[in-house]
C-alpha positions as a Markdown table, in Angstrom:
| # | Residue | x | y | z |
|---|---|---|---|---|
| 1 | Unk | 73.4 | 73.6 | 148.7 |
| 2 | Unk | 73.7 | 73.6 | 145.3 |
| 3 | Unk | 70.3 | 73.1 | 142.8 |
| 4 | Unk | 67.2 | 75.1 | 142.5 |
| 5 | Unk | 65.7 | 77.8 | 144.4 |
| 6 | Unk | 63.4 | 76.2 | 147.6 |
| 7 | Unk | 61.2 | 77.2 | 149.6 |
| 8 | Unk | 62.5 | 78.8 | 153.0 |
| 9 | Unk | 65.7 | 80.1 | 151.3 |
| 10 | Unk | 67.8 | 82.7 | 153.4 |
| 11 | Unk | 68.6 | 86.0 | 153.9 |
| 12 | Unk | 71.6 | 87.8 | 155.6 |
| 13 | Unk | 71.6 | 91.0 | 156.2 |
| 14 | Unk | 74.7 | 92.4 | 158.4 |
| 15 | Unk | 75.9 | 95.7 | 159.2 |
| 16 | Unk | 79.4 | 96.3 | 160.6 |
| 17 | Unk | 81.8 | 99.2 | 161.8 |
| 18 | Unk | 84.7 | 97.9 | 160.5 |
| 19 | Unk | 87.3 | 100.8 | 161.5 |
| 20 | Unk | 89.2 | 98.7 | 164.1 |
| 21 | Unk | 89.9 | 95.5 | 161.5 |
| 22 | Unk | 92.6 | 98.1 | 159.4 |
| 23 | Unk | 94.5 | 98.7 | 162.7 |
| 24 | Unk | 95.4 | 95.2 | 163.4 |
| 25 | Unk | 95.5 | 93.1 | 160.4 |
| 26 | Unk | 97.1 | 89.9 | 162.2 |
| 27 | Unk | 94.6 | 89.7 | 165.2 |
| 28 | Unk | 91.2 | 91.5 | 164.7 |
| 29 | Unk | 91.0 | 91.3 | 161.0 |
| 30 | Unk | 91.8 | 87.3 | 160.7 |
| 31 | Unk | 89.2 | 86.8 | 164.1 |
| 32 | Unk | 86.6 | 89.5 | 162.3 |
| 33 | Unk | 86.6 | 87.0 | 159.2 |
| 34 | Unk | 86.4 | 83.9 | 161.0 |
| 35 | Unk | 83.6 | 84.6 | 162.9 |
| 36 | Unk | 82.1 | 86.2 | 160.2 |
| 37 | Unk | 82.2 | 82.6 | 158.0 |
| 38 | Unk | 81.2 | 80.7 | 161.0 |
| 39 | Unk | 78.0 | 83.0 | 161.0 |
| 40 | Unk | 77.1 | 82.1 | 157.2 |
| 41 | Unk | 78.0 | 78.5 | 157.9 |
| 42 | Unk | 76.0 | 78.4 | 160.5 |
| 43 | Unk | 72.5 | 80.0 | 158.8 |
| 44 | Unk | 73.3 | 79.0 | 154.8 |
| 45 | Unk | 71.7 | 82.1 | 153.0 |
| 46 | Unk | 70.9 | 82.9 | 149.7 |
| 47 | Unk | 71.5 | 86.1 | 149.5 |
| 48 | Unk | 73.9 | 88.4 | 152.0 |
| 49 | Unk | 74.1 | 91.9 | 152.3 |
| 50 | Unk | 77.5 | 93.5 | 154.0 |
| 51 | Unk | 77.2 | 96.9 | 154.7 |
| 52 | Unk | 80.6 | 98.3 | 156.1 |
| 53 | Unk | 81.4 | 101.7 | 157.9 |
| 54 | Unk | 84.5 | 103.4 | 158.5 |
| 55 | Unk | 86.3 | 101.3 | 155.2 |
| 56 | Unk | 89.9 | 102.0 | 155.7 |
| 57 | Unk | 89.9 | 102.2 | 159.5 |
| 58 | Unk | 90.7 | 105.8 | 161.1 |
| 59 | Unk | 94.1 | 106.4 | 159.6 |
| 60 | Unk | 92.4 | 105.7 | 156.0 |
| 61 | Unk | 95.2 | 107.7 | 154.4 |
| 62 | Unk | 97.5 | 105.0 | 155.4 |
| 63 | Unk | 95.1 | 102.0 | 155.3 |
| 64 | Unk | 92.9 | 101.8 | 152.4 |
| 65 | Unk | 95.6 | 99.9 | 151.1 |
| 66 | Unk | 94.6 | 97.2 | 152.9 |
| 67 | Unk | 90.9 | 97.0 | 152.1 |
| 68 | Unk | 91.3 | 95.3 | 148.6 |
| 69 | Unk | 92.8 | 92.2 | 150.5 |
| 70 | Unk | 90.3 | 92.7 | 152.8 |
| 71 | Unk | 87.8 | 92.2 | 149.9 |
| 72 | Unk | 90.1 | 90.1 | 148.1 |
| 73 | Unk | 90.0 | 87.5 | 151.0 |
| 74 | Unk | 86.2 | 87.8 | 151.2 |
| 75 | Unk | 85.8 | 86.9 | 147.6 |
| 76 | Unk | 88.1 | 84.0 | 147.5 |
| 77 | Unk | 88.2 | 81.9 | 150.6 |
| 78 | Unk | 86.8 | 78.5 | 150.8 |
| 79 | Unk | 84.1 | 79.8 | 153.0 |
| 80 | Unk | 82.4 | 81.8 | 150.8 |
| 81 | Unk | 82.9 | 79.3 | 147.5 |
| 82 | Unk | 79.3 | 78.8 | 146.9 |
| 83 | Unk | 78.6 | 82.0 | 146.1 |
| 84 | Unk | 79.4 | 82.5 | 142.4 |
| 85 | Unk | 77.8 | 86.5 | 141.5 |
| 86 | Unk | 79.4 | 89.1 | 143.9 |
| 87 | Unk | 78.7 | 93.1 | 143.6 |
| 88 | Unk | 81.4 | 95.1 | 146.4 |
| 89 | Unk | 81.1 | 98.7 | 146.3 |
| 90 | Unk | 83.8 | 100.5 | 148.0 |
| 91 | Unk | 84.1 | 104.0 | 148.9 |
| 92 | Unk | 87.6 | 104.5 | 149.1 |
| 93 | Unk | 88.0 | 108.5 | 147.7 |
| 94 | Unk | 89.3 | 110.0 | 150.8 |
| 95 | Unk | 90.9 | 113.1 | 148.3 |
| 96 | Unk | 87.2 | 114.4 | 147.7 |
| 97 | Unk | 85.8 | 115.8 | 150.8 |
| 98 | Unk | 82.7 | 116.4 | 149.5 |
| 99 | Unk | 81.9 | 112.9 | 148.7 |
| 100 | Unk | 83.8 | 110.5 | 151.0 |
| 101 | Unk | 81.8 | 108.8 | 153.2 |
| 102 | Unk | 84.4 | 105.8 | 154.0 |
| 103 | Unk | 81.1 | 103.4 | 153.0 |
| 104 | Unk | 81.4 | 100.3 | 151.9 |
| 105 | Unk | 78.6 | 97.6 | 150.6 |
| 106 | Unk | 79.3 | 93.6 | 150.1 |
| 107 | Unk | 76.5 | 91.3 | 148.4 |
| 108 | Unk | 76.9 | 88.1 | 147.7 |
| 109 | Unk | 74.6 | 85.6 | 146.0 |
| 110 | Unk | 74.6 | 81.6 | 146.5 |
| 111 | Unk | 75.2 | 79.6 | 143.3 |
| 112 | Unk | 71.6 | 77.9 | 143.6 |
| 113 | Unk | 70.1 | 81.2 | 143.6 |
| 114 | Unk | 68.9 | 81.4 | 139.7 |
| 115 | Unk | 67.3 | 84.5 | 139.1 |
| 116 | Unk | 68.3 | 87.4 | 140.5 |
| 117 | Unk | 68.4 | 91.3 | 139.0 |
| 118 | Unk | 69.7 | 94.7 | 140.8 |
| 119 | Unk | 68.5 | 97.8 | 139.9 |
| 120 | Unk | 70.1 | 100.2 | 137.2 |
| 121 | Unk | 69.1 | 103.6 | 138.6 |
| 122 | Unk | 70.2 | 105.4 | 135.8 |
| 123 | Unk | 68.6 | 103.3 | 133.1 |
| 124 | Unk | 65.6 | 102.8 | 135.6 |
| 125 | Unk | 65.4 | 98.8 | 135.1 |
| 126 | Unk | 66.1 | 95.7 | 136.9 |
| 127 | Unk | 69.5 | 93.7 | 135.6 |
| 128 | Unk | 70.4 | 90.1 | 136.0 |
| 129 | Unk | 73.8 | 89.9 | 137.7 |
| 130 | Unk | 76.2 | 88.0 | 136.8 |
| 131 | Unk | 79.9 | 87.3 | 138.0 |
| 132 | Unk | 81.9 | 89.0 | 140.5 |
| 133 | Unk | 82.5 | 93.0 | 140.5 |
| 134 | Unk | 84.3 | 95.3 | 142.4 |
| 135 | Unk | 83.5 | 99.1 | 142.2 |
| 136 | Unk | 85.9 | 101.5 | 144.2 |
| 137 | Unk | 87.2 | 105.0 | 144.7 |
| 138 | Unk | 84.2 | 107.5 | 142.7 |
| 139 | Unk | 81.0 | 105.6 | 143.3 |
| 140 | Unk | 79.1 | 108.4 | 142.0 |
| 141 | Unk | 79.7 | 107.5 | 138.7 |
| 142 | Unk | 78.3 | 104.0 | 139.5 |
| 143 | Unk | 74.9 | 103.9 | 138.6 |
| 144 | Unk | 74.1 | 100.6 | 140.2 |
| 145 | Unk | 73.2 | 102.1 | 143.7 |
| 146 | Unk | 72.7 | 105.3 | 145.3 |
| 147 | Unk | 75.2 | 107.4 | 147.5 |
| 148 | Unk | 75.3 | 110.4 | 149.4 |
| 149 | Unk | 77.0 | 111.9 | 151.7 |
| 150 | Unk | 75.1 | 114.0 | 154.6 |
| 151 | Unk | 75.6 | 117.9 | 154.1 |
| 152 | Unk | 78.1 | 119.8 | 156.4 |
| 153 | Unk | 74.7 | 122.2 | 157.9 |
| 154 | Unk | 73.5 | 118.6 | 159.1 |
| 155 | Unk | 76.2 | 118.8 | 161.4 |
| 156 | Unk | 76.8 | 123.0 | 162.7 |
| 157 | Unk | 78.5 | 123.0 | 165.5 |
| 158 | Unk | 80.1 | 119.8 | 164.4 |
| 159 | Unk | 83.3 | 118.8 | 161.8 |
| 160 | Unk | 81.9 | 117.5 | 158.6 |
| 161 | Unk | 81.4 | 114.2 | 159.2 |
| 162 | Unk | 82.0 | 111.5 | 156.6 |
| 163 | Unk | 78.3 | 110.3 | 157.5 |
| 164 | Unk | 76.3 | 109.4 | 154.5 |
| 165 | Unk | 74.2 | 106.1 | 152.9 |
| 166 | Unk | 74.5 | 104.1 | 149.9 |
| 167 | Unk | 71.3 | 102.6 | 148.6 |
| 168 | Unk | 70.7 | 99.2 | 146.1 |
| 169 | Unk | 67.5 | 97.8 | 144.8 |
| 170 | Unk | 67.0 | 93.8 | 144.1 |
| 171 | Unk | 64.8 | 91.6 | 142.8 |
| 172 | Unk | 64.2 | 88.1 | 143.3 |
| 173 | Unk | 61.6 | 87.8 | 141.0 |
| 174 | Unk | 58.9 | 85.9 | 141.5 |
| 175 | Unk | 60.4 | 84.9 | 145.0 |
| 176 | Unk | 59.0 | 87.1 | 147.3 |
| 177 | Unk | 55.8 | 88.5 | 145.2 |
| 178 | Unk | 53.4 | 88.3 | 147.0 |
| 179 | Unk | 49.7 | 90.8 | 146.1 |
| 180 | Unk | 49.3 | 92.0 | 149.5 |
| 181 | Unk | 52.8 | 94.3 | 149.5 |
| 182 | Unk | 52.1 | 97.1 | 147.4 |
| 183 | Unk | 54.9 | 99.2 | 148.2 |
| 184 | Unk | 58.2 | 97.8 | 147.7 |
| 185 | Unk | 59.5 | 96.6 | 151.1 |
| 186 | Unk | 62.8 | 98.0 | 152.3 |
| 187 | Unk | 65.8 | 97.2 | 155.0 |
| 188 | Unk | 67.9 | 100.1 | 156.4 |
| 189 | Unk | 71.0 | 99.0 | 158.8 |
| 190 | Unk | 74.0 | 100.4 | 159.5 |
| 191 | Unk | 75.9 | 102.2 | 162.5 |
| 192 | Unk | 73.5 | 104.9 | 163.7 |
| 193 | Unk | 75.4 | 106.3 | 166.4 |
| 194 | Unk | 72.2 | 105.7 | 168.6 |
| 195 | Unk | 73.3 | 106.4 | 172.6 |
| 196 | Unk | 71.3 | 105.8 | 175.3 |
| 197 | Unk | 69.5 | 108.4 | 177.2 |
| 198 | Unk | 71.9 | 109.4 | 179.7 |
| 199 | Unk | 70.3 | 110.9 | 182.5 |
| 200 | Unk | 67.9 | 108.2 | 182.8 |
| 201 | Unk | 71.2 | 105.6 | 182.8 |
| 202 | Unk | 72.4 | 107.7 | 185.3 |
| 203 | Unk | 70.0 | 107.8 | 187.5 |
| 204 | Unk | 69.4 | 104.3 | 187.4 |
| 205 | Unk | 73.2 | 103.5 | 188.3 |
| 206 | Unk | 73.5 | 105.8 | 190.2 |
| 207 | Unk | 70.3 | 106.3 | 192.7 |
| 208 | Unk | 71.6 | 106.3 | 196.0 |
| 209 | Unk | 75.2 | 108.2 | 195.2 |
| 210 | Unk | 76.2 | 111.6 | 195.7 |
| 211 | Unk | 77.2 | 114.0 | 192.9 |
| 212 | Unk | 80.7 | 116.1 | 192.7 |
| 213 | Unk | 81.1 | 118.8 | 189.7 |
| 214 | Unk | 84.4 | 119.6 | 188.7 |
| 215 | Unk | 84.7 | 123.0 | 187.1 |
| 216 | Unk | 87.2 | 124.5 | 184.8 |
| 217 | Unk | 88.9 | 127.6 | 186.4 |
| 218 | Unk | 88.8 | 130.1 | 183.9 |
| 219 | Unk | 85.6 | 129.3 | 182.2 |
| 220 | Unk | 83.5 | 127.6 | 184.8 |
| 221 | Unk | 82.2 | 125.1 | 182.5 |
| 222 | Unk | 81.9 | 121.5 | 184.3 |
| 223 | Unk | 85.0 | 119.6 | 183.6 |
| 224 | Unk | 83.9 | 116.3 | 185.1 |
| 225 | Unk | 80.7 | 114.4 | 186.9 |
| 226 | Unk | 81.8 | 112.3 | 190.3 |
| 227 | Unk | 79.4 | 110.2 | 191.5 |
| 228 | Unk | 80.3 | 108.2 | 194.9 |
| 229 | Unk | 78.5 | 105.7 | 197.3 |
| 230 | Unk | 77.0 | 107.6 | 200.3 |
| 231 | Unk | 78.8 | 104.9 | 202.4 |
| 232 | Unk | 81.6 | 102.1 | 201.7 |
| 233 | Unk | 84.4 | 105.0 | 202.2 |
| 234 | Unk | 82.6 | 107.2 | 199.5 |
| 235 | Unk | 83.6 | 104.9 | 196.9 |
| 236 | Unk | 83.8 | 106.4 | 193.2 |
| 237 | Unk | 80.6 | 104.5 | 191.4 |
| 238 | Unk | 80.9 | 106.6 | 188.0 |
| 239 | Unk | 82.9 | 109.2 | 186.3 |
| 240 | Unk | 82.0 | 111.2 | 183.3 |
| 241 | Unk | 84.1 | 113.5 | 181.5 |
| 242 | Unk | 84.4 | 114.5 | 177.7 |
| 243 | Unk | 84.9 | 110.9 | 176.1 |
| 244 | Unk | 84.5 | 109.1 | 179.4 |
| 245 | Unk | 82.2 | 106.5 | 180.7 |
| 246 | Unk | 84.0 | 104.7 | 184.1 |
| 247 | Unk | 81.6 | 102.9 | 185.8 |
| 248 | Unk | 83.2 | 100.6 | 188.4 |
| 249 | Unk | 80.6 | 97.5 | 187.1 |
| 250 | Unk | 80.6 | 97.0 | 183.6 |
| 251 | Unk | 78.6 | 93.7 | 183.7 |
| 252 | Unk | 75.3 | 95.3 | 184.5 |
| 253 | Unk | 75.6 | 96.1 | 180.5 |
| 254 | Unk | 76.2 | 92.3 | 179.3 |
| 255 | Unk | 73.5 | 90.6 | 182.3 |
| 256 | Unk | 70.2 | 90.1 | 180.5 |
| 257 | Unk | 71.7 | 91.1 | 177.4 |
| 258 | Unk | 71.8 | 94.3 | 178.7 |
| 259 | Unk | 67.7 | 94.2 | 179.2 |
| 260 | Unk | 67.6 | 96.6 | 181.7 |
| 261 | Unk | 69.2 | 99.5 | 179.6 |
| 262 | Unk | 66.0 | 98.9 | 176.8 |
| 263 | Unk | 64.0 | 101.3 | 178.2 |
| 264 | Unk | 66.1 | 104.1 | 177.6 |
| 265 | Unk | 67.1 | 103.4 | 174.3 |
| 266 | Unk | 64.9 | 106.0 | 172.6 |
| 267 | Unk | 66.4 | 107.6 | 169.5 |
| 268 | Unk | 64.5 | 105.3 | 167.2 |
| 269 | Unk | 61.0 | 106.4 | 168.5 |
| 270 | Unk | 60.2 | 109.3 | 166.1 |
| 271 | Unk | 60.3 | 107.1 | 163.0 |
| 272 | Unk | 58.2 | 104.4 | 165.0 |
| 273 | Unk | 55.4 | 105.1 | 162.2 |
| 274 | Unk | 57.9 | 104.4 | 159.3 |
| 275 | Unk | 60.9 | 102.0 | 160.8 |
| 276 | Unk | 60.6 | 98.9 | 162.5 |
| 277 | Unk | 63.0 | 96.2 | 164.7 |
| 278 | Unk | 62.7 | 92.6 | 165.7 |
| 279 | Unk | 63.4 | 91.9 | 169.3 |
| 280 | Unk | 66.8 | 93.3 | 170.4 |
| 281 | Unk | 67.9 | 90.3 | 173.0 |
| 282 | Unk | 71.7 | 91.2 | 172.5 |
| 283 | Unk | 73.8 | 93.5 | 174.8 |
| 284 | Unk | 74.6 | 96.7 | 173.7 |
| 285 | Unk | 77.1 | 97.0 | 170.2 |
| 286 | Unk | 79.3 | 99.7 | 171.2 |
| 287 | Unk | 82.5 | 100.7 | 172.8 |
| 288 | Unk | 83.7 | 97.2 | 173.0 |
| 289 | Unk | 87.3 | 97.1 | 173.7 |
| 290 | Unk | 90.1 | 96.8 | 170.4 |
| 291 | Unk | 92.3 | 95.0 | 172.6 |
| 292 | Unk | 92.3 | 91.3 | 171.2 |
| 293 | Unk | 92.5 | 89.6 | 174.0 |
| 294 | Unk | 89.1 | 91.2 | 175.7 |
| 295 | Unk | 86.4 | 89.7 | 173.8 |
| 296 | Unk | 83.5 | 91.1 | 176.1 |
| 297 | Unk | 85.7 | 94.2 | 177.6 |
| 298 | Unk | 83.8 | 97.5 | 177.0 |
| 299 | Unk | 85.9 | 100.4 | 176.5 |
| 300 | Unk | 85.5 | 103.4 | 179.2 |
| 301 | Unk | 85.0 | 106.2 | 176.5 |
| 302 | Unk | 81.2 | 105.9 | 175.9 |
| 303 | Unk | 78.5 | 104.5 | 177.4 |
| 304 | Unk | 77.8 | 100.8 | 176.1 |
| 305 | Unk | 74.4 | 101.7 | 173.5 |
| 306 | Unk | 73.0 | 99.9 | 170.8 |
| 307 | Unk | 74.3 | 101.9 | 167.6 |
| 308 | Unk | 74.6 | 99.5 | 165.3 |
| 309 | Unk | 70.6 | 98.1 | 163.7 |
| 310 | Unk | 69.1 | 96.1 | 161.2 |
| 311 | Unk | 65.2 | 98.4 | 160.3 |
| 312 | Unk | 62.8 | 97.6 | 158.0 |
| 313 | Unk | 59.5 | 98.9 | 156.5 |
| 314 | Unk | 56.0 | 97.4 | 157.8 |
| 315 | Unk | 55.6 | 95.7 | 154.5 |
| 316 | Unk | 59.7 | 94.3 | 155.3 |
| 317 | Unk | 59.0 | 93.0 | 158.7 |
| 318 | Unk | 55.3 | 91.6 | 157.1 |
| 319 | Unk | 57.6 | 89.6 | 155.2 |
| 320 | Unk | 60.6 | 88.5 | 157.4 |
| 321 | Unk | 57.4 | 87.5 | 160.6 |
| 322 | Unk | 55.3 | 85.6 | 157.8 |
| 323 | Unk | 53.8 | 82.5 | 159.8 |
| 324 | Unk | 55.2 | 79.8 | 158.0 |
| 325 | Unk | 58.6 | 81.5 | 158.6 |
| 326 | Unk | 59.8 | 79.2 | 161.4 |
| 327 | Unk | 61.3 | 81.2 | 164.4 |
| 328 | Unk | 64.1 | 78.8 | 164.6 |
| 329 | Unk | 65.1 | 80.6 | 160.8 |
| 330 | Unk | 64.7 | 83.7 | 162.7 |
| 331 | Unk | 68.0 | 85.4 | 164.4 |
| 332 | Unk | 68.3 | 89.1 | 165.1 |
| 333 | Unk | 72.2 | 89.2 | 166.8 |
| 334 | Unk | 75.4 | 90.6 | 167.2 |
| 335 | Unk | 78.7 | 88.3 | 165.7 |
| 336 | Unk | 81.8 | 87.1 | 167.4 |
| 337 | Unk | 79.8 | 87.7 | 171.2 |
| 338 | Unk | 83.2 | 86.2 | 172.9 |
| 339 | Unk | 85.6 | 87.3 | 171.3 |
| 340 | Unk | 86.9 | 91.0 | 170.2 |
| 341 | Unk | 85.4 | 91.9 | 166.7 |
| 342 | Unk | 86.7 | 96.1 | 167.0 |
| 343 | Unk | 85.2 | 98.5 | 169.1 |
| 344 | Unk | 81.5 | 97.4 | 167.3 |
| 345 | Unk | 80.2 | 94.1 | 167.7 |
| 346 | Unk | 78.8 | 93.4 | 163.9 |
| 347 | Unk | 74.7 | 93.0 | 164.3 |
| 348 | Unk | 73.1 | 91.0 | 161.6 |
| 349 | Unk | 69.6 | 89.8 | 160.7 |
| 350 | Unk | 68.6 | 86.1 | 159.5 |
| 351 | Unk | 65.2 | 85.0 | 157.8 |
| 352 | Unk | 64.0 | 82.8 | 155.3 |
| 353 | Unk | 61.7 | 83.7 | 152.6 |
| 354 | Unk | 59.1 | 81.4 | 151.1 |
| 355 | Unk | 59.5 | 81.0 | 146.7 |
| 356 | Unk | 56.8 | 81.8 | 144.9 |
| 357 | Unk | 54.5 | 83.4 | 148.2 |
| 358 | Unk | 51.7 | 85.0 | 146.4 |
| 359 | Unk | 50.3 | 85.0 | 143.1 |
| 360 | Unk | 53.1 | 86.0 | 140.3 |
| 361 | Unk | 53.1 | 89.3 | 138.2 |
| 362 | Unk | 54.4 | 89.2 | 134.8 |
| 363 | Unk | 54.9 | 92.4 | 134.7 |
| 364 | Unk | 56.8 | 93.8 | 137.5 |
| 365 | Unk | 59.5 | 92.4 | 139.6 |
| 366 | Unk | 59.0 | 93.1 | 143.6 |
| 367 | Unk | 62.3 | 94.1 | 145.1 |
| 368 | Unk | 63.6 | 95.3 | 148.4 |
| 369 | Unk | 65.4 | 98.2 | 148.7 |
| 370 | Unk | 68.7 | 98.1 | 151.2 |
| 371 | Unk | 69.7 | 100.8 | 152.5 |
């Protein structure tokens, strides 16, 4: 793929939960990767974008350690040799409560890719980039992107999370200008903890069972949710308790892709004037099981939901639907579908930009923000 820029070059843009890869290096992590390469083999970007939650897995204290091979692996293997400029921003502080958001972001650029420039947001100006660079532990010194961390009153009734965002600004040049985006479009993916709305699943499972509640003695607080078949020996259907989601068929949340459980995946709706999606036709991201031998097992703490997105501005998705952008180039969908990846399925969105789409400007670069 070497040689100039051309038309219809790619884009990857791929958010993951990565939590479960720390836990078991020799299974998960080595499976994670491979799929991972398979997935850039099989749609040849340009440009990819990596955005990684829960860096360091859940014991971080103990497994940071092993996110600079992580990285270091990444950056090195034959896979990933034609991309010659890297940028990895880790955030691996776990000491500072106050900033630690466990974040991590990946870019990598493809040697044919010429002219490329990410934002300094301190010096307020676009930067060619060059090389490969790793930037760990105090990103907020790093003034190449944007991170926070969400405020503890986000969260009341809740331990401070380690929730947060880390924001970067690129510029392709004269790639993607294009005179009818006056606003610089902008990608935001990442786990969202979106769930489902409940009742509504619920009901739907659950239509012609009875309800038992199971209280707590002293406080009378319900304790558990038993839902059984009015016939069939009162067969146990669903159970729900604090971090438990038993339903005795798990394959209605894989048939269709899930299709069924759309409809009552809502969360996103209030920002419906500002945030937009492609077509989800995947099944649902989260609780798969870490077991890694049970590629398409879901795991009975939560029920399956689509947390993990790839959104965009209207100008964004004006860009990725543009009609010479061949739907074949076009791939909104989860990695590794048969085979265990963690407890998230990575989600990742693929689309091919036309060079030179507009008339240029001189004087400012357009960019996309990613988020």
């Amino acid at each position: 793929m070497a040689g100039k820029l051309t038309a219809g070059s790619g884009i990857l843009l791929v958010t993951a939960n990565v939590g479960s890869l720390f836990e078991d290096l020799d299974n998960l992590q080595k499976t994670w990767l491979r799929e991972f390469y398979q997935t850039v083999q099989s749609h040849k970007p340009h440009f990819i974008a990596v955005h990684c939650q829960e860096v360091g897995g859940k014991n971080y204290e103990a497994s940071m350690a092993h996110v600079d091979c992580f990285v270091k692996e990444l950056l090195s293997s034959d896979a990933m040799k034609e991309y010659s400029r890297a940028r990895v921003y880790l955030d691996e502080n776990y000491k500072s409560q106050e900033h630690f958001t466990a974040l991590g972001s990946c870019y990598f650029l493809h040697e044919s890719l010429k002219n490329i420039h990410q934002f300094d947001f301190k010096a307020k100006k676009f930067k060619k980039v060059v090389g490969k660079e790793i930037y760990s532990d105090t990103l907020e010194s790093t003034s190449m992107l944007e991170k926070e961390k969400f405020p503890q009153d986000y969260f009341p009734e809740c331990k401070w999370s380690r929730k947060g965002f880390i924001r970067t600004r690129w510029a392709l040049a004269d790639w993607i200008t294009d005179q009818r985006f006056e606003k610089v479009p902008y990608f935001v993916f990442g786990d969202f903890n979106f769930r489902l709305d409940t009742r509504q699943v619920i009901e739907s499972l659950c239509s012609t069972a009875t309800m038992q509640t199971v209280r707590v003695g002293d406080t009378n607080e319900v304790e558990k949710l038993i839902f059984r078949e009015s016939e069939n020996d009162r067969k146990v259907v669903l159970q729900l308790e604090k971090k438990l989601f038993n339903y005795i068929n798990q394959d209605v949340f894989r048939e269709n892709n899930g299709a069924l459980f759309l409809q009552f995946d809502s969360e996103l709706s209030c920002f419906k004037e500002r945030l937009h999606e492609l077509e989800i036709s995947f099944p649902p991201s989260y609780p798969y099981s870490e077991d890694s031998s049970q590629g398409k097992q879901y795991m009975d703490t939560r029920c399956p939901a689509w947390c993990d997105r790839v959104l965009m501005s209207a100008t964004a998705k004006d860009l990725v639907l543009k009609p010479e952008n061949e739907e074949k180039y076009l791939v909104y969908d989860n990695i590794g579908p048969n085979v265990c990846m963690g407890d998230h399925k990575p989600v990742y969105l693929s689309f091919r930009l036309t060079a030179g789409a507009g008339k240029p400007n001189a004087n400012k670069h357009k960019c996309c923000n990613v988020q």
